[in-house]
Short mmCIF file of C-alpha atoms and ligand atoms in Angstrom, two decimals:
data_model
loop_
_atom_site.label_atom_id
_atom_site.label_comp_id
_atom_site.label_asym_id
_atom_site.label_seq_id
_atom_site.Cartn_x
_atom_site.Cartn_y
_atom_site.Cartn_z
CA UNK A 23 97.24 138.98 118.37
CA UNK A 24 93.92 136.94 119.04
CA UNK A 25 94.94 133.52 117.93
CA UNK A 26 92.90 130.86 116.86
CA UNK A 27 93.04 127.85 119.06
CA UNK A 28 94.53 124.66 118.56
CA UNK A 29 93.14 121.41 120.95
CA UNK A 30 95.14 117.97 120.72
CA UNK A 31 94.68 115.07 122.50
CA UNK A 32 97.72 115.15 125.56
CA UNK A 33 97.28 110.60 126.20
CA UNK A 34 98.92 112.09 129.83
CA UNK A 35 95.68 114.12 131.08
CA UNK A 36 93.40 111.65 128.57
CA UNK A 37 91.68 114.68 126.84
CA UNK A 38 91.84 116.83 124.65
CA UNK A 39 93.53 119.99 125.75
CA UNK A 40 93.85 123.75 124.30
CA UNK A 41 97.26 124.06 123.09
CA UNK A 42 99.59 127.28 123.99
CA UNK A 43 103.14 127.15 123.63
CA UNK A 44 104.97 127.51 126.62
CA UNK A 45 107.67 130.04 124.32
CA UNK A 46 105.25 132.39 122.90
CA UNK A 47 105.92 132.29 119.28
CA UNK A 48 108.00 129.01 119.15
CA UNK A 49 106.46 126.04 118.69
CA UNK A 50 108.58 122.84 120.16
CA UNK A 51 107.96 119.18 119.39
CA UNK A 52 109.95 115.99 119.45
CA UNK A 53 109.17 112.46 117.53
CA UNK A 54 110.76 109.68 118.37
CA UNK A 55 112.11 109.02 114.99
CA UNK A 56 113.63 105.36 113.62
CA UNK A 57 116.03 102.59 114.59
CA UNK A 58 118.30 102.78 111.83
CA UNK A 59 118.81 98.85 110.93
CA UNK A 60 116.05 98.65 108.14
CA UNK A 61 113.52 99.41 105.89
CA UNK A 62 111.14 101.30 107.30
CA UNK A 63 107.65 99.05 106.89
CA UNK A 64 104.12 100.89 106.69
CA UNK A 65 103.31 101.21 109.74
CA UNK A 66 106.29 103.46 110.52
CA UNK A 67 105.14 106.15 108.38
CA UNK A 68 102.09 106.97 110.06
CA UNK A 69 103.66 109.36 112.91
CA UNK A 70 105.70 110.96 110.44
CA UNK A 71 102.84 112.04 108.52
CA UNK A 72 101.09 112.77 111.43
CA UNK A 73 103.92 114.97 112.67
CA UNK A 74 104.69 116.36 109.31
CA UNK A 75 100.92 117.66 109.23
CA UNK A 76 100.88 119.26 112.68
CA UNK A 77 104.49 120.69 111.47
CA UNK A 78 102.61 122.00 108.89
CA UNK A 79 99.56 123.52 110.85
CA UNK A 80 101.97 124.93 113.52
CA UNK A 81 103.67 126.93 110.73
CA UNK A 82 101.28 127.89 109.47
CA UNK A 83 99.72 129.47 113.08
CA UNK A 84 103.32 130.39 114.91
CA UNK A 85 106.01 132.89 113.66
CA UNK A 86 108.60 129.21 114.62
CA UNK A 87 108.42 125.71 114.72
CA UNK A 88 111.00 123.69 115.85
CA UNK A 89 110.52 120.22 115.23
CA UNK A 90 113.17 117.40 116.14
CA UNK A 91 112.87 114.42 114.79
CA UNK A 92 116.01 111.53 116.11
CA UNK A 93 117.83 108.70 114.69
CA UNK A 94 118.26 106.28 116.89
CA UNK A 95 121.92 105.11 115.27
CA UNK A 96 122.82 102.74 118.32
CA UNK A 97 120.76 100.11 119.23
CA UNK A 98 121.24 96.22 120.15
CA UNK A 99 119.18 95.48 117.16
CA UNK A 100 121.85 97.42 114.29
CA UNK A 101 124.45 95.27 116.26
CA UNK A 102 122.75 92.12 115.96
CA UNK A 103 122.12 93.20 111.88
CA UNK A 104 126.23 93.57 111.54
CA UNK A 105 127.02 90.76 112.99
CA UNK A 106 124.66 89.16 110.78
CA UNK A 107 125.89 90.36 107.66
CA UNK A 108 129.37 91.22 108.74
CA UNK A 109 129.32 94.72 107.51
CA UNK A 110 130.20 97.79 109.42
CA UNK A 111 127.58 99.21 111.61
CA UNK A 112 128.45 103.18 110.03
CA UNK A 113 127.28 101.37 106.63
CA UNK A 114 124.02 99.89 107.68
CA UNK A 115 122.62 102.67 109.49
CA UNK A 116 124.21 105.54 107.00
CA UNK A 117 122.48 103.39 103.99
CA UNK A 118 119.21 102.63 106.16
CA UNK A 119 118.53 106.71 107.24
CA UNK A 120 118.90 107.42 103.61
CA UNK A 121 116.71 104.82 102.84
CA UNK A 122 113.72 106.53 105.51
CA UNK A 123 114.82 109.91 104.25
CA UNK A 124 114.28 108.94 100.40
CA UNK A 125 110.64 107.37 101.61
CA UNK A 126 109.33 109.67 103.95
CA UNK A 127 109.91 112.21 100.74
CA UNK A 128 108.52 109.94 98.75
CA UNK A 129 105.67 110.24 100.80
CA UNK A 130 105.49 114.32 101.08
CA UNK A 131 106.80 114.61 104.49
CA UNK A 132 109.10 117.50 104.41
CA UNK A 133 112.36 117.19 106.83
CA UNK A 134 112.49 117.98 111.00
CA UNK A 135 113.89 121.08 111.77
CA UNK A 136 116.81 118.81 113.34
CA UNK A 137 117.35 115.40 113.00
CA UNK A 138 120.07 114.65 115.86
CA UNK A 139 121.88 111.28 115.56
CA UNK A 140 122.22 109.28 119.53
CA UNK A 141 125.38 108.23 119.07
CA UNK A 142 126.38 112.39 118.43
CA UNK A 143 124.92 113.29 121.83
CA UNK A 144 126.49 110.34 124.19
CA UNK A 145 128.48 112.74 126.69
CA UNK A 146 124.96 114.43 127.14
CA UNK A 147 123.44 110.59 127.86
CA UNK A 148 126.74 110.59 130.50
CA UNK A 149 125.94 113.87 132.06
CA UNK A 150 122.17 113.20 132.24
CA UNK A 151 122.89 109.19 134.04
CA UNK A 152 125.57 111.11 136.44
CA UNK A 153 122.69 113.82 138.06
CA UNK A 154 120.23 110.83 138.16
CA UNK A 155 123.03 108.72 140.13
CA UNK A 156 123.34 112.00 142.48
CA UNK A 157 119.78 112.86 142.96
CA UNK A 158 119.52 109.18 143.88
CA UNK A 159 117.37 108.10 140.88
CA UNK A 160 119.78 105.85 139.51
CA UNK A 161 122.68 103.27 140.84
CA UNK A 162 125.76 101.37 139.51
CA UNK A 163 125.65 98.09 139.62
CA UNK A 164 127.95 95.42 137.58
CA UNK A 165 129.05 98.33 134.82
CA UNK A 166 125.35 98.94 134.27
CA UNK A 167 123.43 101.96 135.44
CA UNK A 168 119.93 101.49 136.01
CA UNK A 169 117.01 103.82 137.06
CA UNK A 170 115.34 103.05 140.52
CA UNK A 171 111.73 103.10 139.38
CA UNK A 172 110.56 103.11 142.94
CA UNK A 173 112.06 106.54 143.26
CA UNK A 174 109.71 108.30 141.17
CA UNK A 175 106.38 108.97 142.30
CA UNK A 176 104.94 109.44 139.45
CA UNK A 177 105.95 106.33 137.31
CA UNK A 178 102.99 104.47 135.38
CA UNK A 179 100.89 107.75 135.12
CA UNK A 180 101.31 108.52 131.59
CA UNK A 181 100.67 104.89 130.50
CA UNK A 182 98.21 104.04 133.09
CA UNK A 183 99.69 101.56 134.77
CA UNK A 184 99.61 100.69 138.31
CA UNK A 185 103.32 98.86 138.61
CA UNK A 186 101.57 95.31 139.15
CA UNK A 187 100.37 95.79 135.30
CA UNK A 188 103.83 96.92 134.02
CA UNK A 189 105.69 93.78 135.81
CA UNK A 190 103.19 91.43 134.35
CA UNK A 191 102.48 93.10 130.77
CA UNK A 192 106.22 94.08 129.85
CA UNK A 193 109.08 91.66 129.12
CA UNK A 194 110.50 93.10 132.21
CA UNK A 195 114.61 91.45 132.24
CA UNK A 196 114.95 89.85 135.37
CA UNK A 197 119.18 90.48 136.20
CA UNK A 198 120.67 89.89 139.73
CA UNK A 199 122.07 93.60 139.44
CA UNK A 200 118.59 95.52 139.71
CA UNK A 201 117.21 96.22 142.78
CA UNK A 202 113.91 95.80 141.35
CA UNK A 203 112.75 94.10 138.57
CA UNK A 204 111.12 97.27 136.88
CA UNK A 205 114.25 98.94 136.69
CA UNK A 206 115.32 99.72 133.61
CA UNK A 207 119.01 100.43 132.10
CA UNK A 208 120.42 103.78 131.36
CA UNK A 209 124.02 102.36 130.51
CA UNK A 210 125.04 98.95 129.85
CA UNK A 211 128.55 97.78 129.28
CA UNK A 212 130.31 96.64 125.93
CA UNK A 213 132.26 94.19 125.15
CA UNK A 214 135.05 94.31 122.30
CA UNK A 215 132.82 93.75 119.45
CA UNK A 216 130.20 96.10 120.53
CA UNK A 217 130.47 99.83 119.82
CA UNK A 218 131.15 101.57 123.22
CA UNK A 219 132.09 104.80 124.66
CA UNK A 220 134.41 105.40 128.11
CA UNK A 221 132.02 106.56 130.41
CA UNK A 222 132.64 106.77 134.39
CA UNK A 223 131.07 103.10 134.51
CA UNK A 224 133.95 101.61 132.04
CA UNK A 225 133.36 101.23 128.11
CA UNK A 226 129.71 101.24 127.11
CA UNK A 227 126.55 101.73 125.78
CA UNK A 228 123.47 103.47 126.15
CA UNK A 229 119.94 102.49 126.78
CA UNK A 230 117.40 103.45 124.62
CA UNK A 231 115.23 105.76 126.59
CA UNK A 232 117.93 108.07 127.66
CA UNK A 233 118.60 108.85 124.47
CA UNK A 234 115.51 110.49 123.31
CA UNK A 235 115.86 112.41 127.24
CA UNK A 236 119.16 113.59 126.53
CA UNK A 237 118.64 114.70 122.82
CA UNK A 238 115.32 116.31 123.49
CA UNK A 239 116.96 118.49 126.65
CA UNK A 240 119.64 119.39 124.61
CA UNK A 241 118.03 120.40 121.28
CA UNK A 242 114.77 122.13 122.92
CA UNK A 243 115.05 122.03 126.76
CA UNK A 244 114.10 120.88 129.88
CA UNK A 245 110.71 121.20 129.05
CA UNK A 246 108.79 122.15 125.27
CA UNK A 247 105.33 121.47 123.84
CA UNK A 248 104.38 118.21 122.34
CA UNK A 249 105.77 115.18 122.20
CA UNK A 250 104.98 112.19 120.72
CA UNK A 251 105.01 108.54 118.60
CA UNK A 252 102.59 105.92 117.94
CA UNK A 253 101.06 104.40 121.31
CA UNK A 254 103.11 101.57 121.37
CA UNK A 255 105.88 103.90 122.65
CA UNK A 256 103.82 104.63 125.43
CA UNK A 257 105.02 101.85 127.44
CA UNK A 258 108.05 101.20 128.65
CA UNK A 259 109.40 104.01 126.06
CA UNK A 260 107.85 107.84 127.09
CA UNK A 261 107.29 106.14 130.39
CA UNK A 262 110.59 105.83 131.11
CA UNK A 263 111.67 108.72 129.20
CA UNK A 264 109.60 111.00 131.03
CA UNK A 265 111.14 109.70 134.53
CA UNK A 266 114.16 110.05 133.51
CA UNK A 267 113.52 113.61 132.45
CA UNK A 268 111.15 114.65 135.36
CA UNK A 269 113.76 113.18 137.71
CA UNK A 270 117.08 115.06 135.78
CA UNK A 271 115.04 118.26 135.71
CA UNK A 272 112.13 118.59 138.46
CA UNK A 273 109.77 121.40 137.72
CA UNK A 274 110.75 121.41 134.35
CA UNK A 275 107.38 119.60 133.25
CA UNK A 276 109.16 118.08 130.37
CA UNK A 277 106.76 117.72 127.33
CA UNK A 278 103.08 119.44 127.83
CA UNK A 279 101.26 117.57 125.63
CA UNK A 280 102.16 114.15 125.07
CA UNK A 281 100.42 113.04 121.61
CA UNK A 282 100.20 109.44 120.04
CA UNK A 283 98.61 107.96 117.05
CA UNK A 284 96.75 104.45 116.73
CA UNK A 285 98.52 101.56 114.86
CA UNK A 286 98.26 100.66 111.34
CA UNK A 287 97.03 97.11 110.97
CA UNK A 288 96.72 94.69 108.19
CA UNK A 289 93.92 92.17 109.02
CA UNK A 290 93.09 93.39 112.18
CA UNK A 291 96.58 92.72 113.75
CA UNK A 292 99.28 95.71 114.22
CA UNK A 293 101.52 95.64 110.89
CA UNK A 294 104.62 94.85 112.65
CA UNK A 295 108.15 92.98 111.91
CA UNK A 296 108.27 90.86 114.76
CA UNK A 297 105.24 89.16 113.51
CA UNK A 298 105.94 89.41 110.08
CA UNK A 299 103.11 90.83 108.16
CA UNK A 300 104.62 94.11 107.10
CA UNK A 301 105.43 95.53 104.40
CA UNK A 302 107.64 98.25 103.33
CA UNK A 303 106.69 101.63 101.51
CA UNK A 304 109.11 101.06 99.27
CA UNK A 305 107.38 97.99 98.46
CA UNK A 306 104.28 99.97 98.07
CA UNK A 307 105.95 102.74 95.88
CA UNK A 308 108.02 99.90 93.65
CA UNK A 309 104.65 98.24 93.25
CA UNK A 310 103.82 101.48 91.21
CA UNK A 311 100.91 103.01 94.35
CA UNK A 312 101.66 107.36 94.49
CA UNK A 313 103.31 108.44 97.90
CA UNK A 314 100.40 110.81 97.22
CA UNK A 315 97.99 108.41 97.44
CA UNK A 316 99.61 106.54 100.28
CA UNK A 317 99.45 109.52 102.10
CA UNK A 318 96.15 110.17 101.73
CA UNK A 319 94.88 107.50 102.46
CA UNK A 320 96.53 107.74 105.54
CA UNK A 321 95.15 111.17 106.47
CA UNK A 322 91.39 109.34 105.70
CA UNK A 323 91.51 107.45 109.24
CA UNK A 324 91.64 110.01 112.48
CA UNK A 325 95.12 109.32 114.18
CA UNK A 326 93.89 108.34 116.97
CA UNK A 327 91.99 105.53 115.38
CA UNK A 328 93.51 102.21 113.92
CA UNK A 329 93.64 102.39 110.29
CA UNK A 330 93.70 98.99 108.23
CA UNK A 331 95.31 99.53 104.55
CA UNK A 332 93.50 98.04 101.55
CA UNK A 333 93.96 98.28 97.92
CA UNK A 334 90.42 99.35 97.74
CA UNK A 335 90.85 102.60 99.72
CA UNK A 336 94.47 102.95 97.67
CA UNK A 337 92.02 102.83 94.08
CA UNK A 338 89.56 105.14 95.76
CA UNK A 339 92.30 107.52 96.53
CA UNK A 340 94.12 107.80 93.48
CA UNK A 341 90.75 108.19 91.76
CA UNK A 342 89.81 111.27 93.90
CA UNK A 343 93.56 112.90 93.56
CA UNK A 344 93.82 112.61 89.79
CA UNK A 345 90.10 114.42 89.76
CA UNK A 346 91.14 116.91 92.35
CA UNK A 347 94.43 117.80 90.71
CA UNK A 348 92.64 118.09 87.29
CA UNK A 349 90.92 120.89 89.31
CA UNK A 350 93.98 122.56 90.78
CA UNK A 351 95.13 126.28 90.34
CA UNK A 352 97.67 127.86 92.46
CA UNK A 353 96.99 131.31 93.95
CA UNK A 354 94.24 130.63 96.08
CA UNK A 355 94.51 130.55 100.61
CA UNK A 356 93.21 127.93 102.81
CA UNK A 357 89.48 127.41 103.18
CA UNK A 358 88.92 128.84 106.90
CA UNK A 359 86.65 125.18 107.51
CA UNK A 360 89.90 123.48 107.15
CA UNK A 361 91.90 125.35 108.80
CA UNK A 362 89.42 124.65 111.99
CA UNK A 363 89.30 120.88 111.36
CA UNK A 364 93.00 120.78 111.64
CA UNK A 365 92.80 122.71 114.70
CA UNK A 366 90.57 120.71 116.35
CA UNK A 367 92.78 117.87 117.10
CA UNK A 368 94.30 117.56 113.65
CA UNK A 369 91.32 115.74 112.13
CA UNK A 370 91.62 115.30 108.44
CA UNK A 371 88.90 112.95 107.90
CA UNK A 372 87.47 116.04 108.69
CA UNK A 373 89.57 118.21 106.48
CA UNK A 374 88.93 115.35 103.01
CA UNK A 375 85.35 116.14 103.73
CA UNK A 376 85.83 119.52 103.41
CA UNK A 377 87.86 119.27 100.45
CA UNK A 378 85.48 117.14 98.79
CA UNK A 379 83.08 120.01 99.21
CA UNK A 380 85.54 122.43 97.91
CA UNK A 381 85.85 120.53 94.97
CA UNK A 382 82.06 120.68 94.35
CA UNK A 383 82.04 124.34 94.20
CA UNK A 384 85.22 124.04 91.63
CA UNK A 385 87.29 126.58 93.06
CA UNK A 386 90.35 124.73 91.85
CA UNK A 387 92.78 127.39 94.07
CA UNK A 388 91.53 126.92 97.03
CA UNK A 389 91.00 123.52 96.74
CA UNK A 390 94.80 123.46 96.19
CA UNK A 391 95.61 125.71 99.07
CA UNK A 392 93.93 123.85 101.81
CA UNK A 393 94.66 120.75 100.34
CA UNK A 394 98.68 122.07 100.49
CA UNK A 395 97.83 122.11 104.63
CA UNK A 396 97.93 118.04 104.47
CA UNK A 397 100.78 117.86 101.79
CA UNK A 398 98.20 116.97 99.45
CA UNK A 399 98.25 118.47 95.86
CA UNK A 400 101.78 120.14 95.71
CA UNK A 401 103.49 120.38 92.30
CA UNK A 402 106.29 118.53 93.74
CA UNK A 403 104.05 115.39 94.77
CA UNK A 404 102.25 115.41 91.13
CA UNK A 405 104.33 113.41 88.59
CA UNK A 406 102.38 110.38 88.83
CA UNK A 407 99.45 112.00 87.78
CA UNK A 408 100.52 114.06 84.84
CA UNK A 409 101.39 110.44 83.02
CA UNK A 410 97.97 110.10 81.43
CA UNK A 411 97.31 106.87 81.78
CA UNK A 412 95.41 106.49 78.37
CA UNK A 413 98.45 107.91 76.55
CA UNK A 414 100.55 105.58 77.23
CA UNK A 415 98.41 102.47 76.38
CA UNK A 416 97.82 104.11 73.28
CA UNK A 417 101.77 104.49 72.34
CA UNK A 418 101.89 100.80 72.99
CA UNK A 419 98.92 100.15 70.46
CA UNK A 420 99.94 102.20 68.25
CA UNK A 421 103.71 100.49 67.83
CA UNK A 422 101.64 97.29 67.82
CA UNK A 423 99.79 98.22 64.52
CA UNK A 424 102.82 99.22 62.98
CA UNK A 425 105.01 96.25 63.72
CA UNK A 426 101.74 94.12 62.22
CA UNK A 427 101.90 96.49 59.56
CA UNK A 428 105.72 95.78 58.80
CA UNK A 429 104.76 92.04 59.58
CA UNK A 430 107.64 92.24 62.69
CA UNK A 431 105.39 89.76 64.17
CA UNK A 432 107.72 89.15 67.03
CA UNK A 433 107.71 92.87 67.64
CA UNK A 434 103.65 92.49 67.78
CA UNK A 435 103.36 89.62 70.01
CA UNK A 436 105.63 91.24 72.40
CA UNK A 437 103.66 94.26 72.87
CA UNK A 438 100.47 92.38 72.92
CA UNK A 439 102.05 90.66 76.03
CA UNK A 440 103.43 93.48 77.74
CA UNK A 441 99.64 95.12 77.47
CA UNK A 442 98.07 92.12 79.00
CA UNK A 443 100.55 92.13 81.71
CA UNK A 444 99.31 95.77 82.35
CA UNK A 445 96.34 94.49 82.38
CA UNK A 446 95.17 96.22 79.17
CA UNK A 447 91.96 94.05 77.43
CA UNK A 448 92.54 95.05 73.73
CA UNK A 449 89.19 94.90 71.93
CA UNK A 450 90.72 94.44 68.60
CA UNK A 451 88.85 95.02 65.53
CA UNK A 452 88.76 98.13 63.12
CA UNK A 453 90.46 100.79 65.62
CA UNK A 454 91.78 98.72 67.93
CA UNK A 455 90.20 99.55 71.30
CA UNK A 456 91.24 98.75 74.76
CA UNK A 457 89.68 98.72 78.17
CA UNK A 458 91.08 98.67 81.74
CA UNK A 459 90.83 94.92 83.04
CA UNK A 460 91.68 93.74 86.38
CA UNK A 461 94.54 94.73 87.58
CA UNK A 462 95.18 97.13 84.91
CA UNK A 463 98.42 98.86 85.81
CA UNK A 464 99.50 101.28 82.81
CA UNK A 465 103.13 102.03 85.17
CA UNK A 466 103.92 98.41 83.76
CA UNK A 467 103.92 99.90 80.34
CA UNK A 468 106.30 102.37 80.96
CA UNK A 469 109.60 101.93 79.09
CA UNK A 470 108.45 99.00 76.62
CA UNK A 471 107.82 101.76 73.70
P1 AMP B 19 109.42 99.80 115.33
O1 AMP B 19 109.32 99.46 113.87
O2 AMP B 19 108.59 98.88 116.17
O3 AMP B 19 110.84 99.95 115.79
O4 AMP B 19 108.75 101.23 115.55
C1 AMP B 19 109.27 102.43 115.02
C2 AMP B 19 108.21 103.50 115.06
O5 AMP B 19 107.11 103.12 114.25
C3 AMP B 19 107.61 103.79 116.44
O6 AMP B 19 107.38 105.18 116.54
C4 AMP B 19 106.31 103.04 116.45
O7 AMP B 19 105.34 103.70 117.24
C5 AMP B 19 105.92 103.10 115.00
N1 AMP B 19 105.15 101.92 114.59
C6 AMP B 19 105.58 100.64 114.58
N2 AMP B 19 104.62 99.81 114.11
C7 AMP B 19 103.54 100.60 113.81
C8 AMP B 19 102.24 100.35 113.28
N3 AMP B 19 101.83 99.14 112.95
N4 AMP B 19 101.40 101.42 113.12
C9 AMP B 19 101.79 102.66 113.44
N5 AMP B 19 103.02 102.96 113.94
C10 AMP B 19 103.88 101.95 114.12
ZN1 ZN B 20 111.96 108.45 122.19
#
C-alpha cells in the first residue's frame, strides 16, 4: 500500500526525518513517563499530549501501535517524600499514579498501550548491569555499579555535548568510587530503610536511567521507532539511556527517532518544582478551566517551541471550543489538510488553522472528525460545554425573585452574593438583567440553587 508519509523531528540527526517503522505495520514508541511522588504540575502534561496525539496519528496510519508509557515507582525522591511524611512508599506512589492517571484523562489523553512499573522489571535492570559489567562498560566499585562513560564512543552525540560541556553543565557527583567523574550509577546500594533488592552487588537499588533501558528492551526490543520526553531529558537522561542500551545491545540502533518537545514556561522561566512556580492541572481543572481547553491550548504552540500559559489564551480557547462544538455532527472523516499537517512533524498550530477554516465552511462533521485527530471535540471531553452558562445564572435569578417575593430576605441576599462571587453584574430593574463582569465564572454557581 502507498502510504502517506510521516516526517518528525529525530533531536539525534537535528532534522527532520521521514518516518518508516522498522516492523512494517507496528508502530513502537516509548515516553519516559512520571516519578510517582506527586502531583503532576503543568508542565508535565505537555509530552503526554504530545505523545497521545502522535498515538493518535500513528493509529490512525498503521494497522498497530504500541506505545509504552513507564512509571518510574522507585526513585530517591518517593523515598525522601516517605520519610517525610512517614507513610509507606506503596501508598504514595499507588495514590500519586492514580492521581496522573485521573489528570491526564481529565485532559483527553487516552492510556499507553503498557504502562510498566520499574520496580516490576528489576531482575531485567540486573541482567542488563551484568552484560554491561562483561562487555566492560560498567565496573563494581563500593556496592555501586557504575557505567564507564569513556567506553562509549559515542557518548554526548545525542545531546551535543563534547564531555568538557557535560562535566561543567551537569551536577556531575564527584565519589572516590568512579573512575571518572562522568560516570554515572546503574546500581547503588540500600541501606535498611531504603527499599532494595538482592542483586549480585548486595541489597540495592537502581539508577534511574537503566530503568527506562531495561523496560523499553523488554516491552518493545532492542531497538523500535521513536522515543522521546521533553528536552530536558536530553541530558544526562536519553544520554545515558542510550549508552547503556547501545552498549547492552550493539547494532541494535536502539530508538530511530529520538523526539522531544520544548518546555512550558510561566514568565519566561521553565514551570518547574524545584523553582517553585508551578502549578498543578488539578489546580487548573479545580479552578473550574476544561481539560478541553487546557489541551488545546496546548496543541496552539508547535512542540518544539516553548509555550507560556496565560489566562488570555485559556478565554480564547474556551470561546472557540464552545463555538466549534455548537457546530459538531458526528459521521463525517478527517479533512485530508489535517491529516498532512499532522504528518508533517505533528504541527497542530497547523491543524487549529485548518480547523478554523473548516468551521467557516460549517461542515460541522468534519469539523468533528479532524478535530477527533487532536482529542479535540469528543463526546466524552464535552460536559463542560453542554452547562449553558446563561442557564444557570438565570436559575439563580430566578430563586432570587422568588425569595424577595416570599420576603426570605436572607434567602435573597445570599444569592445576590453567590452571583457576585461568580462574577455576575445584575442590572436590576423590571426583568432583572445580568451581564458577565470580570471574572465572571458561572462554575461558581453550580450547586447554590
Ligand atoms: P519532572 O517534573 O522534572 O520530574 O519531569 C517529569 C517530566 O515532565 C519529564 O518528561 C520532563 O521532560 C517533563 N517536564 C518537566 N517540566 C516541564 C516543563 N516545564 N515543560 C514541559 N515538560 C516538562
Ligand atoms: Zn526514560
Amino acid at each position: 500500500m502507498d502510504r502517506p508519509t510521516i516526517r518528525l523531528r529525530d533531536s539525534l540527526r537535528r532534522e527532520v526525518v521521514p518516518f518508516t517503522p522498522l516492523e512494517p505495520d507496528h508502530v513502537r514508541m516509548y515516553l519516559c513517563g512520571p516519578t510517582v511522588y506527586d502531583r503532576a504540575h503543568l508542565g508535565n502534561a505537555r509530552n503526554v499530549i504530545l505523545f497521545d496525539v502522535l498515538a493518535r496519528l500513528m493509529r490512525h496510519d498503521y494497522a498497530r501501535v504500541t506505545y509504552v508509557r513507564n512509571v518510574t515507582d522507585v526513585d530517591d525522591k518517593i523515598n525522601a517524600r516517605a520519610a517525610e511524611t512517614g507513610r509507606d512508599i506503596r501508598d504514595i506512589t499507588e495514590e500519586t499514579l492514580g492521581w496522573f492517571h485521573d489528570d491526564m484523562a481529565a485532559l483527553g489523553n487516552l492510556a499507553p498501550d503498557v504502562e510498566p512499573r520499574a520496580t516490576e522489571y528489576i531482575p531485567q535492570m540486573i541482567e542488563m548491569i551484568e552484560g554491561l559489567i562483561a562487555s566492560g562498560n560498567a565496573y563494581e566499585a563500593e556496592g555501586h555499579v557504575l557505567f564507564a562513560v569513556g567506553s562509549y564512543d559515542g557518548y554526548g552525540k545525542l545531546s551535543g555535548r563534547s564531555l568538557d560541556d557535560m562535566i561543567a553543565g551537569a551536577r556531575v557527583e564527584v565519589a572516590p568510587y568512579k573512575r571518572d567523574s562522568m560516570d554515572f550509577v546503574l546500581w547503588k546500594p540500600s541501606d535498611d530503610g531504603t527499599p532494595g533488592w538482592d542483586s549480585p552487588w548486595g541489597r540495592g537499588r537502581p539508577g534511574w536511567h537503566i530503568e527506562c533501558s531495561a523496560m523499553s528492551k523488554a516491552l518493545l526490543g532492542t531497538s523500535f521507532d521513536i522515543h522521546g520526553g521533553g528536552n530536558d531529558l536530553l541530558f544526562p537522561h536519553h544520554e545515558n539511556e542510550r549508552a547503556q542500551s547501545c552498549c547492552a545491545d550493539p547494532g541494535a540502533g536502539f530508538a530511530q527517532i529520538w523526539l522531544h518537545n520544548e518546555m512550558l514556561l510561566v514568565e519566561g522561566r521553565k514551570m518547574s518544582k524545584s523553582l517553585g512556580n508551578f502549578f498543578t492541572v488539578r489546580d487548573l481543572l479545580d479552578q473550574g478551566v476544561p481539560g478541553e481547553v487546557i489541551r488545546f491550548v496546548f496543541l496552539s504552540t508547535h512542540y518544539s517551541k516553548p509555550m507560556d500559559w496565560t489566562e488570555a489564551k485559556a478565554r480564547e480557547a474556551e470561546g472557540i471550543l464552545r463555538k466549534w462544538r455548537e457546530l459538531a455532527t458526528e459521521g463525517g472523516t478527517p479533512d485530508s489538510s489535517v491529516l498532512k499537517m499532522l504528518r508533517d512533524d505533528v504541527n497542530t498550530p497547523g491543524v487549529i488553522a485548518e480547523l478554523h477554516r473548516i468551521a467557516k465552511t460549517g461542515d460541522g462533521a468534519t469539523l468533528a472528525a479532524s478535530a477527533g485527530l487532536l482529542g479535540l471535540l469528543v463526546p466524552e471531553m464535552g460536559a463542560w460545554a453542554e452547562a449553558q452558562p446563561g442557564g444557570i445564572v438565570e436559575a439563580v435569578l430566578e430563586a432570587r425573585t422568588t425569595a424577595r417575593a416570599e420576603k426570605d430576605w436572607a434567602r435573597a441576599d445570599a444569592l445576590r452574593d453567590a452571583l457576585v462571587a461568580a462574577g455576575v453584574v445584575v442590572t436590576d430593574g423590571k426583568g432583572a438583567g445580568w451581564e458577565a463582569g470580570p471574572g465572571f465564572d458561572p462554575s461558581k454557581l453550580e450547586g447554590v440553587v
